[in-house]
PDB file of C-alpha atoms and ligand atoms in Angstrom:
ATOM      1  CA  UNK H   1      69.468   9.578  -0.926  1.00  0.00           C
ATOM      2  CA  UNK H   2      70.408  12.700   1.155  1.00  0.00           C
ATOM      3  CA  UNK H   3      74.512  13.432   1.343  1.00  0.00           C
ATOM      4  CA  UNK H   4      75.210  13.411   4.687  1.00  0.00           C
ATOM      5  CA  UNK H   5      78.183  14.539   6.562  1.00  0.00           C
ATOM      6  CA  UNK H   6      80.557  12.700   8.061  1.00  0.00           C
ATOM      7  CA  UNK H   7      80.464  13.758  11.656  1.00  0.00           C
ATOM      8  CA  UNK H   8      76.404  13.873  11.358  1.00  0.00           C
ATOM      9  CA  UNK H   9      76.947   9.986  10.459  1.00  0.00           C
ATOM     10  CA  UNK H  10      79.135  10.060  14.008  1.00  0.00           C
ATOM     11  CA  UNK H  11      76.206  11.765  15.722  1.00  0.00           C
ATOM     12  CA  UNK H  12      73.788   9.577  14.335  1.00  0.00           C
ATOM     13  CA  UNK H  13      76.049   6.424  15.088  1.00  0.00           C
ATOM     14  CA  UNK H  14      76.182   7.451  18.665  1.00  0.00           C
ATOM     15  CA  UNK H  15      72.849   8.979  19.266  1.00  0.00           C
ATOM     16  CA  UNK H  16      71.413   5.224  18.030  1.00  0.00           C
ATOM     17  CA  UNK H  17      74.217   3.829  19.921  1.00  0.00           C
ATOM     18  CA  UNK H  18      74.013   5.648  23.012  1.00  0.00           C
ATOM     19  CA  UNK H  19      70.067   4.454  22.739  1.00  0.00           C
ATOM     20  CA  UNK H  20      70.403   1.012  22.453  1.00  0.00           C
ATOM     21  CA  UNK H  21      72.910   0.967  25.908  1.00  0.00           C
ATOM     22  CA  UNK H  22      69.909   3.128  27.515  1.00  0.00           C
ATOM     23  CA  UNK H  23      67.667   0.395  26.502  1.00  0.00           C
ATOM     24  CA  UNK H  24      69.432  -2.444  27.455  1.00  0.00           C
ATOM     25  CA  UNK H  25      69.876  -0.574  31.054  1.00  0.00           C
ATOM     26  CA  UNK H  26      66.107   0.218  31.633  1.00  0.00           C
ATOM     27  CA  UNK H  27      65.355  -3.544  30.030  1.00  0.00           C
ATOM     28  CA  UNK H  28      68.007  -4.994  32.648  1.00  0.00           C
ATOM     29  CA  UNK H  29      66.799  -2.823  35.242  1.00  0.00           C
ATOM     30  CA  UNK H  30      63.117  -3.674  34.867  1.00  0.00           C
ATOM     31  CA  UNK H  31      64.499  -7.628  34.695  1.00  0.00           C
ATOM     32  CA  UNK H  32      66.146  -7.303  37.709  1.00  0.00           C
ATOM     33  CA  UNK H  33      63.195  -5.537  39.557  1.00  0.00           C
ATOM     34  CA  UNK H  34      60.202  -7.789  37.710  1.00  0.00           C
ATOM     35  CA  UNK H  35      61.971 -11.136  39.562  1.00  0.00           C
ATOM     36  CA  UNK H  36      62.096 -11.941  43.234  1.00  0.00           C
ATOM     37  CA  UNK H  37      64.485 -11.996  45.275  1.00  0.00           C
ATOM     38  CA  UNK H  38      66.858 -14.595  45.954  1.00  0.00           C
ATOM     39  CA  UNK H  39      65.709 -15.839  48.826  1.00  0.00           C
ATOM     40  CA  UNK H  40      62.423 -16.565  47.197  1.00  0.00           C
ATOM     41  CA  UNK H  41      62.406 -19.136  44.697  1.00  0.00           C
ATOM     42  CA  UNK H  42      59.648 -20.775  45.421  1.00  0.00           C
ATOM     43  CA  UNK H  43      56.345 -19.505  44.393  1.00  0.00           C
ATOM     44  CA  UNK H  44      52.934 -20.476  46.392  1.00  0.00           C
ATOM     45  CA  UNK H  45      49.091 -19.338  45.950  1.00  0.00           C
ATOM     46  CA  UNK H  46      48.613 -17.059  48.830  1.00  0.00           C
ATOM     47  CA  UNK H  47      44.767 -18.064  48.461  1.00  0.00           C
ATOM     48  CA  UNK H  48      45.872 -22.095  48.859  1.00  0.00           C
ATOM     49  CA  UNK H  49      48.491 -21.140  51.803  1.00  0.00           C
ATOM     50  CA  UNK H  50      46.857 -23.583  54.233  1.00  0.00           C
ATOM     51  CA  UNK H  51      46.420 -26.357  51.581  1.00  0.00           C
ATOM     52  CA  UNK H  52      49.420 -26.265  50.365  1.00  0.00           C
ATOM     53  CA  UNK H  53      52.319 -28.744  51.590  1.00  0.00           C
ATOM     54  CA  UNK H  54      54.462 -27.933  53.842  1.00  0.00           C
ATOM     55  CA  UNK H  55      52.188 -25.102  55.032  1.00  0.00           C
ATOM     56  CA  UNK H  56      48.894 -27.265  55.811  1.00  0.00           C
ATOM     57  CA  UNK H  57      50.874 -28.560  58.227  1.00  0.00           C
ATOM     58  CA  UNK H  58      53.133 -25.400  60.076  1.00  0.00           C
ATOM     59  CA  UNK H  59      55.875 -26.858  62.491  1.00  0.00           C
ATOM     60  CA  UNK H  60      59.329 -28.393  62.808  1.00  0.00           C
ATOM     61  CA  UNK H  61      60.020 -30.782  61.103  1.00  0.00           C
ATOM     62  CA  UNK H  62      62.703 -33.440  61.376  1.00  0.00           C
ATOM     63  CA  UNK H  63      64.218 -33.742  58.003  1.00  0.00           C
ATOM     64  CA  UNK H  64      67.613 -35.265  58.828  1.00  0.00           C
ATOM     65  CA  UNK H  65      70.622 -35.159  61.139  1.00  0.00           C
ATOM     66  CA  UNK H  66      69.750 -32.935  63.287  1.00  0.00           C
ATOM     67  CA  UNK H  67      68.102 -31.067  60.219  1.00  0.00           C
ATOM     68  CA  UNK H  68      65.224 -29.485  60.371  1.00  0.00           C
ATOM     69  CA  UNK H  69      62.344 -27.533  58.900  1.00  0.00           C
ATOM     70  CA  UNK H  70      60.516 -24.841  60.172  1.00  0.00           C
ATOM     71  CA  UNK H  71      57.309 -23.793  57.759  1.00  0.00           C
ATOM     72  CA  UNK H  72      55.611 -21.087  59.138  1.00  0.00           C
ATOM     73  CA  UNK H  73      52.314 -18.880  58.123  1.00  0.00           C
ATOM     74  CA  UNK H  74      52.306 -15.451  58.060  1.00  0.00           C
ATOM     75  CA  UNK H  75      49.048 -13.707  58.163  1.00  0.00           C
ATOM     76  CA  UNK H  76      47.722 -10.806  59.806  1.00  0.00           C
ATOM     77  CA  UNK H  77      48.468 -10.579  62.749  1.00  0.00           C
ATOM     78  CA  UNK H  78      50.479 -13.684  63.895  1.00  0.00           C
ATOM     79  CA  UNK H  79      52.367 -16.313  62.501  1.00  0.00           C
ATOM     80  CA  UNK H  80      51.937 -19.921  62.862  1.00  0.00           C
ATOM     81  CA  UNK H  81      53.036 -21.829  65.114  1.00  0.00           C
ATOM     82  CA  UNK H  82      53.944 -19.258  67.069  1.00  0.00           C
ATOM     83  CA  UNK H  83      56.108 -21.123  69.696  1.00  0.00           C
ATOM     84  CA  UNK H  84      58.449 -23.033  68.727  1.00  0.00           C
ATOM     85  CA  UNK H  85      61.420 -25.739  70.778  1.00  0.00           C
ATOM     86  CA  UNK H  86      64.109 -26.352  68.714  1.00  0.00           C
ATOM     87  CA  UNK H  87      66.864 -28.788  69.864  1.00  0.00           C
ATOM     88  CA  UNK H  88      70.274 -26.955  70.224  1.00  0.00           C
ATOM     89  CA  UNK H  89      72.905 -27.277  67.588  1.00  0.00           C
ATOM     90  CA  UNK H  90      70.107 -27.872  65.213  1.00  0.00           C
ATOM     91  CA  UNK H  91      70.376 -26.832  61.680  1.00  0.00           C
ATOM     92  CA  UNK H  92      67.124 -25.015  60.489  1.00  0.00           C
ATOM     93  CA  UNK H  93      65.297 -24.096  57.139  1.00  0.00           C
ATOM     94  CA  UNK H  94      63.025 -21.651  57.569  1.00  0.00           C
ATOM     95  CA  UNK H  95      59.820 -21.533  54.588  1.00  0.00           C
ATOM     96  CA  UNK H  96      57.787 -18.660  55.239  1.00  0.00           C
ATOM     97  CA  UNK H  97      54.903 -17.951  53.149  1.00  0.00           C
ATOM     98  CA  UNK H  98      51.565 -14.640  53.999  1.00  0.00           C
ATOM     99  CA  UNK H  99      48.193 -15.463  53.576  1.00  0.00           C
ATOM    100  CA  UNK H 100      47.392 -11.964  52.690  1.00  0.00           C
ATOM    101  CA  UNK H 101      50.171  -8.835  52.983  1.00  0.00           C
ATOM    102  CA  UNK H 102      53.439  -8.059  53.067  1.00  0.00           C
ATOM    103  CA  UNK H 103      55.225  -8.931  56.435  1.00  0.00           C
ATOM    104  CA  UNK H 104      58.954  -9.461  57.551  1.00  0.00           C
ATOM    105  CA  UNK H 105      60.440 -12.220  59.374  1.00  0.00           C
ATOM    106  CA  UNK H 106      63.152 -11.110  61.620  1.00  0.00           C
ATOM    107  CA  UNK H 107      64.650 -13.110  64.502  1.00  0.00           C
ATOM    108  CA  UNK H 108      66.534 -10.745  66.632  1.00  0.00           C
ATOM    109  CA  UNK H 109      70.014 -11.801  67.159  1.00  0.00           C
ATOM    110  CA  UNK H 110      70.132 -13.305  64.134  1.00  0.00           C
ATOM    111  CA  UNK H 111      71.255 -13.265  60.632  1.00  0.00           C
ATOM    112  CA  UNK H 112      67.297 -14.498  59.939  1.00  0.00           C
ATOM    113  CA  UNK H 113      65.532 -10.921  58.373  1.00  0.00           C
ATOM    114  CA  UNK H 114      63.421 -11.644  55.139  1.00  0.00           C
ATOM    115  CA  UNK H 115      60.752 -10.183  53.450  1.00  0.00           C
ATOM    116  CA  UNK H 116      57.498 -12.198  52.682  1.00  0.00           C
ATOM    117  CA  UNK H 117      55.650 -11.799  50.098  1.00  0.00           C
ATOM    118  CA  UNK H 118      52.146 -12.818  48.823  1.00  0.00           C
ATOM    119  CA  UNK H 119      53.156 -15.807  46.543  1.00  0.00           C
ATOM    120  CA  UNK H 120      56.697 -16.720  47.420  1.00  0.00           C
ATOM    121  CA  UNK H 121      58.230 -18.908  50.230  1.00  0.00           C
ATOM    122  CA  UNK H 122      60.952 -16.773  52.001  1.00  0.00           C
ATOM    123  CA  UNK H 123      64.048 -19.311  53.391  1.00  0.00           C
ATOM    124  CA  UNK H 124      66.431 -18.715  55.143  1.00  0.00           C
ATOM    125  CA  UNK H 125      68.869 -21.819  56.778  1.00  0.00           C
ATOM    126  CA  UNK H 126      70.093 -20.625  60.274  1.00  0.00           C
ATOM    127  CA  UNK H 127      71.916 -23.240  62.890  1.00  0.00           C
ATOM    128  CA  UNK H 128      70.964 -23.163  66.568  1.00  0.00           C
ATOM    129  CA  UNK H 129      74.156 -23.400  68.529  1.00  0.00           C
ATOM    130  CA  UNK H 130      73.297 -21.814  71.851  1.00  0.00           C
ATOM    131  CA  UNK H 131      70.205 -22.339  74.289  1.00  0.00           C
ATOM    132  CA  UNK H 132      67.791 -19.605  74.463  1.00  0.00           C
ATOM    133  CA  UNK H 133      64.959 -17.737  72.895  1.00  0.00           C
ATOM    134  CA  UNK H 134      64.378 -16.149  70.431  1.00  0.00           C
ATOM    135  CA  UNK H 135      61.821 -13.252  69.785  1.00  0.00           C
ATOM    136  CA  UNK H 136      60.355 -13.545  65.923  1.00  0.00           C
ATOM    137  CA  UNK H 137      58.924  -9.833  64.821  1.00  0.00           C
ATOM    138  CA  UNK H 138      57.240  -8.147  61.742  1.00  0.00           C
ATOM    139  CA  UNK H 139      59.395  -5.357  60.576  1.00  0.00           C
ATOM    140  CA  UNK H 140      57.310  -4.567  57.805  1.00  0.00           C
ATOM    141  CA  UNK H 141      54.284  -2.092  58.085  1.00  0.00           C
ATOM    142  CA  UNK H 142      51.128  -4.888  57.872  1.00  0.00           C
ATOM    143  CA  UNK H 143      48.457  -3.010  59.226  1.00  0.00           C
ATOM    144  CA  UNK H 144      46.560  -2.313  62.592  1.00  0.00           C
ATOM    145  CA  UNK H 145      48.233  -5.350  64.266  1.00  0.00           C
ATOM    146  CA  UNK H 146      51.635  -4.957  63.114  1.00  0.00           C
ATOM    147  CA  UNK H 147      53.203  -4.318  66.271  1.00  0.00           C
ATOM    148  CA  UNK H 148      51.209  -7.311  67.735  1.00  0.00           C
ATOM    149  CA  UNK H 149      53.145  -9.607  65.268  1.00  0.00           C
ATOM    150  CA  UNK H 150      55.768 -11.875  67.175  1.00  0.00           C
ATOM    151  CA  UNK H 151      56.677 -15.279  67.534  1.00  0.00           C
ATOM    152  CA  UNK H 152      59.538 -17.146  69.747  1.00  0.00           C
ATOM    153  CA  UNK H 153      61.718 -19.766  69.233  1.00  0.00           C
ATOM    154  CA  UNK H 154      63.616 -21.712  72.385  1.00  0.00           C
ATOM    155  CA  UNK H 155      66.473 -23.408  71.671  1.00  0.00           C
ATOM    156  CA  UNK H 156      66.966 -26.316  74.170  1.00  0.00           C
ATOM    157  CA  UNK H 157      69.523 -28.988  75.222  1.00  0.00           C
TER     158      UNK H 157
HETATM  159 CU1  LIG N   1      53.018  -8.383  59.656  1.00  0.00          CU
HETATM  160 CU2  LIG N   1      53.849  -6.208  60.131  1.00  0.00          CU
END
């Protein structure tokens, strides 16, 4: 075996060293990027949106107390239903799942902004305190119709 010196042993210790924590970055990295995000936990065959439950049937739906559910399609270019009463004070879980692309789900003048993408269901829970509308957009880039992509929500007594 080949004598080496000491601080060559150092080098080598940290070179390896130094590797392994550049590993274990890109490997965490790639983790963190290869998983959806949190608001997506639920995964759904894009190709089976319309067959699969809740999205065969898109609505409101009373689940509770004054709880609801709100499973709406995205597809290009609309969503489904695309008018929707909800009583006020309501408290709301919104599934969102695309038939096809990548589109957003914003309600202005809301905390409600999520991405949806081809084989998750976006949620978000959002409570309806005050009557009035609200305008649902696409603020992702879908295609030809993007700008044509809106839905509204009424909040009523
Ligand atoms: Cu859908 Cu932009």
């Amino acid at each position: 075996m080949m004598h080496m010196h000491k601080y060559e042993k150092i080098w080598l210790f940290f070179g390896i060293g130094s590797l392994f924590v550049f590993l274990a970055v890109l490997g965490v990295g790639a983790f963190a990027q290869g998983t959806q995000p949190p608001s997506c936990l639920t995964t759904i065959d894009p190709e089976k949106v319309d067959q699969t439950p809740p999205f065969d049937k898109p609505g409101l739906v009373k689940t509770g107390d004054n709880e609801y559910q709100l499973n709406i399609v995205a597809s290009a270019f609309a969503y489904t239903p695309n008018q929707v009463e909800i009583p006020k004070g309501a408290k709301v879980t919104i599934n969102v799942a695309t038939k096809d692309v990548i589109h957003g789900f914003e309600m202005a003048g809301t905390n409600v902004n999520m991405m949806v993408e081809p084989g998750y269901v976006s949620s978000y829970t959002q409570t309806f305190d005050k009557v009035g509308e609200y305008v649902i957009l696409c603020n992702e880039y879908c295609g030809a119709g993007h700008h044509l992509m809106t839905a509204k929500v009424k909040v009523v007594e």
